[in-house]
CSV table of C-alpha atoms in Angstrom, one decimal:
chain,number,residue,atom,x,y,z
A,1,MET,CA,81.9,59.2,91.5
A,2,THR,CA,79.0,60.6,89.1
A,3,PRO,CA,79.5,64.3,88.8
A,4,ILE,CA,76.9,66.6,90.0
A,5,ALA,CA,75.1,68.3,87.1
A,6,SER,CA,75.9,72.2,87.2
A,7,SER,CA,73.2,74.9,86.9
A,8,GLY,CA,75.5,76.2,84.1
A,9,ALA,CA,74.5,78.9,81.6
A,10,ALA,CA,75.5,79.5,77.9
A,11,PRO,CA,79.1,81.1,77.3
A,12,GLY,CA,79.5,84.7,77.6
A,13,VAL,CA,77.2,87.0,79.3
A,14,GLY,CA,74.7,84.2,80.4
A,15,CYS,CA,77.7,82.4,82.1
A,16,SER,CA,78.7,85.6,83.9
A,17,THR,CA,75.3,86.5,84.8
A,18,GLY,CA,74.8,83.1,86.4
A,19,ALA,CA,78.0,83.3,88.2
A,20,VAL,CA,77.1,86.7,89.7
A,21,PHE,CA,73.7,85.4,90.9
A,22,SER,CA,75.4,82.5,92.5
A,23,ALA,CA,78.0,84.5,94.4
A,24,LEU,CA,75.3,87.1,95.5
A,25,GLY,CA,73.0,84.3,96.7
A,26,SER,CA,75.5,82.5,98.6
A,27,ALA,CA,76.8,85.6,100.2
A,28,ALA,CA,73.2,86.7,101.4
A,29,LEU,CA,72.8,83.3,102.8
A,30,VAL,CA,75.9,83.7,104.8
A,31,VAL,CA,74.9,87.0,106.1
A,32,GLY,CA,71.5,85.5,106.9
A,33,ILE,CA,73.1,82.5,108.9
A,34,ALA,CA,75.2,84.9,110.5
A,35,ALA,CA,72.4,87.3,111.6
A,36,THR,CA,70.2,84.4,112.7
A,37,ALA,CA,73.0,83.2,115.0
A,38,HIS,CA,73.7,86.6,116.5
A,39,GLY,CA,69.6,86.6,117.4
A,40,LEU,CA,69.6,83.3,118.9
A,41,GLN,CA,72.8,84.3,121.1
A,42,ARG,CA,71.0,86.9,122.6
A,43,GLN,CA,68.2,84.7,123.7
A,44,ALA,CA,67.9,83.8,127.4
A,45,GLY,CA,68.4,80.3,128.6
A,46,GLY,CA,70.6,78.3,126.0
A,47,GLY,CA,70.8,81.0,123.4
A,48,ARG,CA,74.3,80.5,122.8
A,49,THR,CA,74.0,76.7,122.4
A,50,LEU,CA,71.5,77.4,119.7
A,51,ALA,CA,73.7,79.9,118.0
A,52,PHE,CA,76.5,77.4,118.2
A,53,ALA,CA,74.5,74.5,116.9
A,54,LEU,CA,73.3,76.8,113.9
A,55,LEU,CA,76.9,77.8,113.1
A,56,GLY,CA,78.3,74.2,113.5
A,57,GLY,CA,75.7,72.7,111.2
A,58,ALA,CA,76.2,75.4,108.7
A,59,LEU,CA,80.0,74.5,108.5
A,60,LEU,CA,79.3,70.8,108.6
A,61,GLY,CA,76.8,71.2,105.7
A,62,LEU,CA,79.3,73.3,103.8
A,63,VAL,CA,82.2,70.7,104.4
A,64,LEU,CA,79.8,67.8,103.4
A,65,GLN,CA,78.7,69.5,100.2
A,66,ARG,CA,82.0,70.7,99.1
A,67,SER,CA,84.0,67.5,99.8
A,68,ARG,CA,81.0,65.3,99.0
A,69,PHE,CA,81.3,63.6,102.0
A,70,CYS,CA,78.9,60.4,102.2
A,71,PHE,CA,79.4,57.2,103.8
A,72,TYR,CA,77.5,55.3,101.2
A,73,CYS,CA,79.3,57.0,98.0
A,74,HIS,CA,82.6,56.6,99.5
A,75,ALA,CA,81.9,52.7,100.2
A,76,ARG,CA,80.5,52.4,96.8
A,77,ASP,CA,83.6,53.8,95.0
A,78,TRP,CA,85.8,51.4,96.8
A,79,PHE,CA,83.4,48.3,96.2
A,80,ASP,CA,82.4,49.1,92.6
A,81,GLY,CA,85.6,51.0,91.1
A,82,GLY,CA,88.4,50.2,93.9
A,83,ASP,CA,88.8,53.8,94.7
A,84,PRO,CA,89.9,53.9,98.4
A,85,ARG,CA,90.0,57.7,98.9
A,86,GLY,CA,86.6,58.1,100.2
A,87,LEU,CA,86.8,55.2,102.7
A,88,LEU,CA,90.2,56.6,103.7
A,89,ALA,CA,88.6,59.9,104.4
A,90,ILE,CA,86.1,58.2,106.7
A,91,LEU,CA,89.1,56.5,108.4
A,92,LEU,CA,90.8,60.0,108.8
A,93,ALA,CA,87.3,61.4,110.3
A,94,LEU,CA,87.2,58.6,112.9
A,95,ALA,CA,91.1,58.9,113.8
A,96,VAL,CA,90.7,62.8,114.2
A,97,GLY,CA,87.5,62.5,115.9
A,98,ALA,CA,88.8,59.7,118.5
A,99,VAL,CA,91.9,61.7,119.4
A,100,GLY,CA,89.9,65.0,120.0
A,101,THR,CA,86.8,63.4,121.9
A,102,THR,CA,89.3,61.5,124.1
A,103,VAL,CA,91.0,64.6,125.1
A,104,VAL,CA,87.5,66.1,125.9
A,105,LEU,CA,86.2,63.0,127.7
A,106,GLY,CA,89.4,62.9,129.8
A,107,SER,CA,88.4,66.0,131.5
A,108,TRP,CA,84.7,64.8,132.1
A,109,VAL,CA,85.5,61.4,133.3
A,110,ALA,CA,89.0,61.6,135.0
A,111,ALA,CA,89.1,57.7,135.8
A,112,PRO,CA,86.9,55.7,133.6
A,113,ALA,CA,85.6,52.5,135.1
A,114,PRO,CA,83.2,49.8,134.1
A,115,GLY,CA,79.6,50.8,135.1
A,116,LEU,CA,80.6,54.5,134.5
A,117,LEU,CA,79.7,56.3,131.3
A,118,PRO,CA,80.3,59.9,130.2
A,119,PRO,CA,77.1,62.1,129.9
A,120,ASP,CA,75.0,62.2,126.8
A,121,MET,CA,77.5,60.2,124.7
A,122,HIS,CA,76.2,57.8,122.0
A,123,ILE,CA,77.3,54.6,123.8
A,124,GLY,CA,74.6,51.8,123.2
A,125,PRO,CA,73.9,48.3,123.7
A,126,VAL,CA,75.5,45.8,121.5
A,127,SER,CA,73.1,43.2,120.4
A,128,VAL,CA,71.7,41.2,117.5
A,129,ALA,CA,69.3,44.2,117.2
A,130,LEU,CA,72.3,46.4,116.4
A,131,VAL,CA,73.7,44.1,113.8
A,132,ALA,CA,70.0,43.9,111.9
A,133,ALA,CA,69.9,47.9,112.3
A,134,GLY,CA,73.2,48.2,110.5
A,135,LEU,CA,72.5,45.8,107.9
A,136,ALA,CA,69.0,47.5,107.3
A,137,PHE,CA,70.7,50.9,107.0
A,138,GLY,CA,73.1,49.7,104.7
A,139,VAL,CA,70.5,48.2,102.2
A,140,GLY,CA,68.7,51.2,102.7
A,141,MET,CA,71.7,53.5,101.5
A,142,VAL,CA,72.1,51.3,98.6
A,143,VAL,CA,68.5,51.5,97.5
A,144,SER,CA,68.2,55.4,98.1
A,145,GLY,CA,71.7,56.2,97.0
A,146,SER,CA,72.7,58.0,100.2
A,147,CYS,CA,73.2,58.1,104.0
A,148,ILE,CA,70.9,60.2,105.9
A,149,SER,CA,73.3,63.2,106.2
A,150,ALA,CA,74.0,63.1,102.4
A,151,HIS,CA,70.2,63.3,101.9
A,152,TRP,CA,70.0,66.2,104.2
A,153,TYR,CA,72.8,68.1,102.2
A,154,ARG,CA,71.4,67.2,98.9
A,155,LEU,CA,68.2,68.8,99.6
A,156,ALA,CA,70.2,72.0,99.2
A,157,GLU,CA,71.3,70.9,95.7
A,158,GLY,CA,67.9,70.2,94.6
A,159,SER,CA,67.8,66.4,94.6
A,160,ALA,CA,64.8,64.7,93.5
A,161,VAL,CA,65.3,61.5,95.8
A,162,ALA,CA,66.3,63.2,99.0
A,163,PRO,CA,62.7,64.7,99.9
A,164,PHE,CA,61.1,61.1,99.4
A,165,ALA,CA,64.2,59.4,101.4
A,166,LEU,CA,63.7,61.8,104.4
A,167,LEU,CA,60.1,61.4,104.3
A,168,GLY,CA,60.5,57.4,104.0
A,169,THR,CA,63.0,57.8,107.0
A,170,ALA,CA,60.3,59.2,109.1
A,171,LEU,CA,58.0,56.1,108.1
A,172,GLY,CA,60.7,53.9,109.0
A,173,PHE,CA,61.1,55.6,112.3
A,174,LEU,CA,57.4,54.7,113.0
A,175,LEU,CA,58.1,51.2,112.1
A,176,GLY,CA,61.0,50.9,114.3
A,177,PHE,CA,58.9,52.5,117.2
A,178,ARG,CA,56.4,49.8,116.5
A,179,THR,CA,59.0,47.1,116.9
A,180,TRP,CA,61.1,48.4,119.6
A,181,ASN,CA,59.2,47.1,122.6
A,182,THR,CA,59.4,43.5,121.2
A,183,LEU,CA,63.1,43.8,120.4
A,184,TYR,CA,63.9,45.5,123.7
A,185,SER,CA,62.5,43.1,125.8
A,186,ARG,CA,63.9,40.0,123.8
A,187,VAL,CA,67.6,41.2,123.1
A,188,ILE,CA,68.3,44.8,123.9
A,189,ALA,CA,67.3,44.9,127.7
A,190,GLU,CA,70.2,42.5,128.8
A,191,ALA,CA,72.7,43.5,126.1
A,192,PRO,CA,76.1,44.9,127.0
A,193,VAL,CA,76.7,48.4,126.9
A,194,VAL,CA,80.6,48.7,126.3
A,195,TRP,CA,82.7,51.7,126.4
A,196,LEU,CA,86.2,50.7,125.8
A,197,PRO,CA,88.1,53.2,128.0
A,198,ALA,CA,86.2,51.7,130.9
A,199,HIS,CA,88.0,48.5,130.3
A,200,LEU,CA,91.4,49.7,128.7
A,201,GLY,CA,91.7,53.2,129.9
A,202,TYR,CA,91.7,56.2,127.8
A,203,GLY,CA,95.2,55.4,126.3
A,204,GLY,CA,94.4,51.9,125.7
A,205,ALA,CA,91.2,52.6,124.0
A,206,LEU,CA,92.7,55.3,121.7
A,207,ALA,CA,95.7,52.8,120.9
A,208,LEU,CA,93.3,50.0,120.0
A,209,GLN,CA,91.2,52.2,117.6
A,210,LEU,CA,94.1,54.0,116.0
A,211,ALA,CA,95.6,50.7,115.5
A,212,VAL,CA,92.3,49.3,113.8
A,213,LEU,CA,92.0,52.4,111.8
A,214,GLY,CA,95.6,52.3,110.8
A,215,GLY,CA,95.5,48.7,109.6
A,216,ALA,CA,92.4,49.3,107.5
A,217,ALA,CA,94.0,52.2,106.0
A,218,ALA,CA,97.2,50.4,105.2
A,219,LEU,CA,95.0,47.5,103.5
A,220,LEU,CA,92.9,49.9,101.5
A,221,TRP,CA,96.1,51.6,100.2
A,222,ARG,CA,98.0,48.5,99.5
A,223,GLY,CA,95.1,47.3,97.4
A,224,HIS,CA,95.0,50.5,95.5
A,225,ALA,CA,98.7,50.6,94.8
A,226,ARG,CA,98.5,47.1,93.5
A,227,ARG,CA,96.0,48.3,90.9
A,228,GLN,CA,97.7,51.3,90.0
A,229,ALA,CA,101.0,49.5,89.6
A,230,GLY,CA,100.7,49.1,85.8
A,231,ALA,CA,99.3,52.6,85.2
A,232,PRO,CA,101.4,55.1,83.4
A,233,ALA,CA,103.0,58.0,85.6
A,234,VAL,CA,101.2,61.2,85.3
A,235,SER,CA,103.5,64.1,85.6
A,236,PRO,CA,102.2,67.4,87.5
A,237,ALA,CA,101.0,70.2,85.3
A,238,GLY,CA,100.9,73.9,86.1
A,239,PRO,CA,102.9,76.0,88.5
A,240,ALA,CA,103.9,74.8,91.7
A,241,VAL,CA,102.4,77.8,93.6
A,242,ARG,CA,98.9,78.5,92.5
A,243,PRO,CA,97.6,82.4,92.8
A,244,LEU,CA,95.5,83.3,95.5
A,245,GLY,CA,92.7,84.0,93.0
A,246,ALA,CA,92.9,80.5,91.5
A,247,VAL,CA,93.0,79.1,95.1
A,248,TRP,CA,89.8,81.0,95.9
A,249,GLN,CA,88.0,79.9,92.6
A,250,GLY,CA,89.2,76.2,93.4
A,251,LEU,CA,87.1,76.3,96.6
A,252,TRP,CA,83.9,76.6,94.7
A,253,THR,CA,84.6,74.5,91.4
A,254,GLY,CA,84.7,70.8,91.6
A,255,ARG,CA,85.1,69.2,94.8
A,256,TRP,CA,87.6,69.5,97.7
A,257,PRO,CA,89.9,66.8,98.4
A,258,TYR,CA,88.9,63.9,100.2
A,259,TRP,CA,91.0,64.0,103.0
A,260,THR,CA,90.0,67.9,103.7
A,261,GLY,CA,86.4,66.3,104.2
A,262,GLY,CA,87.6,63.5,106.5
A,263,LEU,CA,89.8,66.0,108.5
A,264,ALA,CA,87.1,68.7,108.9
A,265,VAL,CA,84.4,66.2,109.8
A,266,GLY,CA,86.5,64.5,112.5
A,267,LEU,CA,87.3,68.1,114.0
A,268,ILE,CA,83.7,69.1,114.0
A,269,ALA,CA,82.6,65.9,115.6
A,270,ALA,CA,84.9,66.2,118.6
A,271,PHE,CA,84.7,69.8,118.9
A,272,VAL,CA,80.9,70.1,119.2
A,273,ILE,CA,80.5,68.0,122.3
A,274,VAL,CA,82.2,70.9,124.1
A,275,ARG,CA,79.0,72.8,123.8
A,276,MET,CA,76.2,70.4,123.0
A,277,ARG,CA,75.2,66.7,122.2
A,278,PRO,CA,77.3,64.7,120.0
A,279,LEU,CA,76.6,65.0,116.2
A,280,GLY,CA,73.5,63.3,115.0
A,281,VAL,CA,71.1,64.1,112.2
A,282,THR,CA,68.1,61.8,113.0
A,283,ALA,CA,66.7,63.0,116.6
A,284,THR,CA,64.7,65.8,115.3
A,285,LEU,CA,63.1,63.8,112.4
A,286,GLY,CA,62.7,60.8,114.7
A,287,GLY,CA,61.1,62.9,117.5
A,288,ALA,CA,58.7,64.6,115.4
A,289,ALA,CA,57.7,61.1,113.7
A,290,ARG,CA,57.4,59.9,117.4
A,291,ALA,CA,55.4,62.7,118.4
A,292,LEU,CA,52.8,62.5,115.6
A,293,GLY,CA,52.8,58.6,115.8
A,294,THR,CA,51.9,58.8,119.4
A,295,GLU,CA,49.1,61.4,118.9
A,296,TRP,CA,47.6,59.5,116.1
A,297,GLY,CA,47.8,56.1,117.9
A,298,TRP,CA,50.3,54.5,115.7
A,299,VAL,CA,53.2,54.4,118.4
A,300,PRO,CA,53.2,52.7,121.9
A,301,VAL,CA,52.7,55.4,124.6
A,302,ARG,CA,55.5,53.4,126.5
A,303,LEU,CA,58.6,52.5,124.7
A,304,GLU,CA,60.7,50.5,127.2
A,305,GLY,CA,64.0,51.7,128.1
A,306,LEU,CA,64.5,54.0,125.1
A,307,ASP,CA,64.9,57.0,126.6
A,308,SER,CA,67.5,56.0,129.0
A,309,LEU,CA,69.8,54.6,126.3
A,310,GLY,CA,72.8,56.6,124.8
A,311,GLY,CA,72.3,57.7,121.1
A,312,CYS,CA,70.2,60.1,119.1
A,313,ALA,CA,67.3,60.9,121.4
A,314,THR,CA,63.9,60.9,120.0
A,315,THR,CA,62.0,62.2,123.0
A,316,PRO,CA,59.3,64.6,121.7
A,317,GLN,CA,60.2,68.3,122.6
A,318,ALA,CA,58.2,70.9,124.1
A,319,GLN,CA,59.4,73.3,121.3
A,320,TRP,CA,60.8,72.9,117.8
A,321,LEU,CA,63.7,75.3,118.5
A,322,THR,CA,66.2,72.9,119.8
A,323,PRO,CA,70.1,72.5,119.2
A,324,ASN,CA,69.6,69.4,116.9
A,325,ALA,CA,66.9,71.1,115.0
A,326,LEU,CA,69.1,74.3,114.4
A,327,LEU,CA,72.2,72.0,113.8
A,328,LEU,CA,70.0,70.3,110.6
A,329,ALA,CA,68.9,73.7,109.6
A,330,GLY,CA,72.3,75.1,109.6
A,331,LEU,CA,73.6,72.0,107.7
A,332,VAL,CA,71.0,72.4,104.8
A,333,ALA,CA,71.8,76.1,104.6
A,334,GLY,CA,75.5,75.8,105.0
A,335,ALA,CA,75.2,73.1,102.1
A,336,PHE,CA,73.0,75.6,99.9
A,337,VAL,CA,75.8,78.1,100.4
A,338,GLY,CA,78.2,75.4,98.9
A,339,ALA,CA,75.8,74.4,96.0
A,340,LEU,CA,75.0,78.0,95.0
A,341,ALA,CA,78.6,79.2,95.1
A,342,GLY,CA,79.9,76.2,93.1
A,343,ARG,CA,76.8,76.4,90.9
A,344,GLN,CA,75.6,72.9,91.7
A,345,PHE,CA,72.2,73.7,92.6
A,346,SER,CA,70.1,71.7,89.9
A,347,PRO,CA,66.7,70.9,91.0
A,348,ARG,CA,64.5,68.6,88.6
A,349,TRP,CA,61.1,67.1,88.7
A,350,PRO,CA,61.2,63.8,90.5
A,351,SER,CA,60.2,60.5,88.7
A,352,VAL,CA,58.2,57.6,89.7
A,353,ARG,CA,61.6,55.8,90.3
A,354,ASP,CA,63.0,58.6,92.3
A,355,ALA,CA,60.1,58.4,94.6
A,356,ALA,CA,60.1,54.7,94.9
A,357,ARG,CA,63.9,54.7,95.6
A,358,GLY,CA,63.6,57.4,98.2
A,359,LEU,CA,60.6,56.0,100.0
A,360,GLY,CA,61.8,52.4,99.8
A,361,GLY,CA,65.4,53.1,101.1
A,362,GLY,CA,64.2,55.7,103.4
A,363,VAL,CA,62.1,53.3,105.3
A,364,LEU,CA,65.1,51.0,105.8
A,365,LEU,CA,67.4,53.9,106.8
A,366,GLY,CA,64.6,55.0,109.3
A,367,TRP,CA,64.1,51.8,110.8
A,368,GLY,CA,67.8,51.2,111.0
A,369,ALA,CA,68.5,54.5,112.6
A,370,MET,CA,65.7,54.3,115.2
A,371,THR,CA,66.7,50.4,116.2
A,372,GLY,CA,70.5,51.2,116.1
A,373,LEU,CA,69.8,54.8,118.0
A,374,GLY,CA,71.4,56.8,115.3
A,375,CYS,CA,72.8,56.6,111.8
A,376,THR,CA,76.1,56.6,110.2
A,377,ILE,CA,76.7,60.1,111.9
A,378,GLY,CA,75.1,59.5,115.4
A,379,THR,CA,76.2,55.8,116.0
A,380,LEU,CA,79.0,55.1,113.6
A,381,LEU,CA,81.0,58.4,114.0
A,382,SER,CA,79.8,60.0,117.2
A,383,GLY,CA,79.6,56.5,118.9
A,384,SER,CA,83.1,55.1,117.6
A,385,ILE,CA,85.1,58.2,118.3
A,386,ALA,CA,83.7,58.1,122.0
A,387,GLY,CA,84.9,54.4,122.4
A,388,ALA,CA,81.7,52.9,122.1
A,389,LEU,CA,81.8,49.4,120.8
A,390,SER,CA,78.3,49.8,119.6
A,391,GLY,CA,79.7,52.5,116.9
A,392,TRP,CA,82.0,49.7,115.4
A,393,VAL,CA,79.7,47.0,115.2
A,394,PHE,CA,76.8,49.2,113.4
A,395,GLY,CA,79.5,50.4,111.4
A,396,ALA,CA,80.9,46.9,110.3
A,397,SER,CA,77.3,45.9,109.7
A,398,VAL,CA,76.5,48.8,107.4
A,399,LEU,CA,79.6,48.2,105.5
A,400,ALA,CA,79.1,44.7,104.9
A,401,ALA,CA,75.4,45.5,103.7
A,402,VAL,CA,76.7,48.0,101.3
A,403,GLY,CA,79.3,45.7,100.0
A,404,LEU,CA,76.8,43.0,99.2
A,405,GLY,CA,74.4,45.5,98.0
A,406,VAL,CA,76.9,46.9,95.4
A,407,ARG,CA,78.0,43.8,94.1
A,408,VAL,CA,74.3,42.6,93.6
A,409,GLN,CA,73.9,45.9,91.7
A,410,VAL,CA,76.9,45.2,89.6
A,411,ALA,CA,75.6,41.8,88.9
A,412,LEU,CA,72.2,43.2,87.8
A,413,ARG,CA,73.9,45.6,85.5
A,414,ALA,CA,76.1,43.0,83.8
A,415,ARG,CA,72.9,40.8,83.1
A,416,GLY,CA,71.7,44.0,81.1
């Protein structure tokens, strides 16, 4: 994986000054997040949920930024370089999230049965349109260089591509709204909505999902072990027990181990449903695009069946202060804390190529997320861990598109 450019300074006083500035800036931002959450909590009518969303988003943003948790980057590392650690982290997130979500859902729907779905879960219809959405989303990741959640946290690092990718995503949502009624009437309306616990029970569904995840992890690890078989052994260096100061410093230099990102993302995804809707990073952006598109006459006033389906809801809200909006605000703020503390905030002026990559890939991301009722967070992660077959189908489609896209990129590089 390509390392992030540091905002480094010259040795000596400059370096020390930069480190102090980064530490003070990140500390001030943490205080600001906490103060804002405290103020939100005091609001009547849902203030605690808003505060929870902000703090949960901040924690998620910090984890994503420090562990470099990105669905595209992790898949690319495997397809391009044979490094399975990122994909193993995703599998760990799905496994941990599935266990936690099953425990929570068991208290909501004691006896799952066909036709009965848990409230607000991202369980969508399985159709050809879902496969097309996953393929488009995967190609969009290859073109733009990230998934949507990674573009959000890379805003906090000064990414030159992320702003254009998010703008392109909004345009892709508009395109998705334009094509929705046709797709709905032809393939989505009669498509099955499959919740695995309704057919296998909680135990059977969880066992099946963990078996699939465990099998995939074993295949990845076996392939990695074969590649490493001829490599010379590396003996560990340094003391067995690191000083506390070194441990603290290690949190803000380099990147966190892959497994910490997977474990934390899985726990967060399972925990948030206790207080709010499942994790998703497209509802606010999609809702804003839908509201503007409807007002300007670009989006049909009636979108058949859309608001009745499980996924990242794009129903325009009467106010901007919603849990999903604050989750996103917290995500960017938390990522900014990590970027400042790790001295990884390095903005640069975008090039024409940056803009083209972002806009082009973003349109595909947006269309795929709108048609698939979510992205790699909302549909793949939140859907799969809830036992939705739609999450697994979307994820497989995304992975197939990324694998093909990376191979095309490798072939083009080989040609010079």
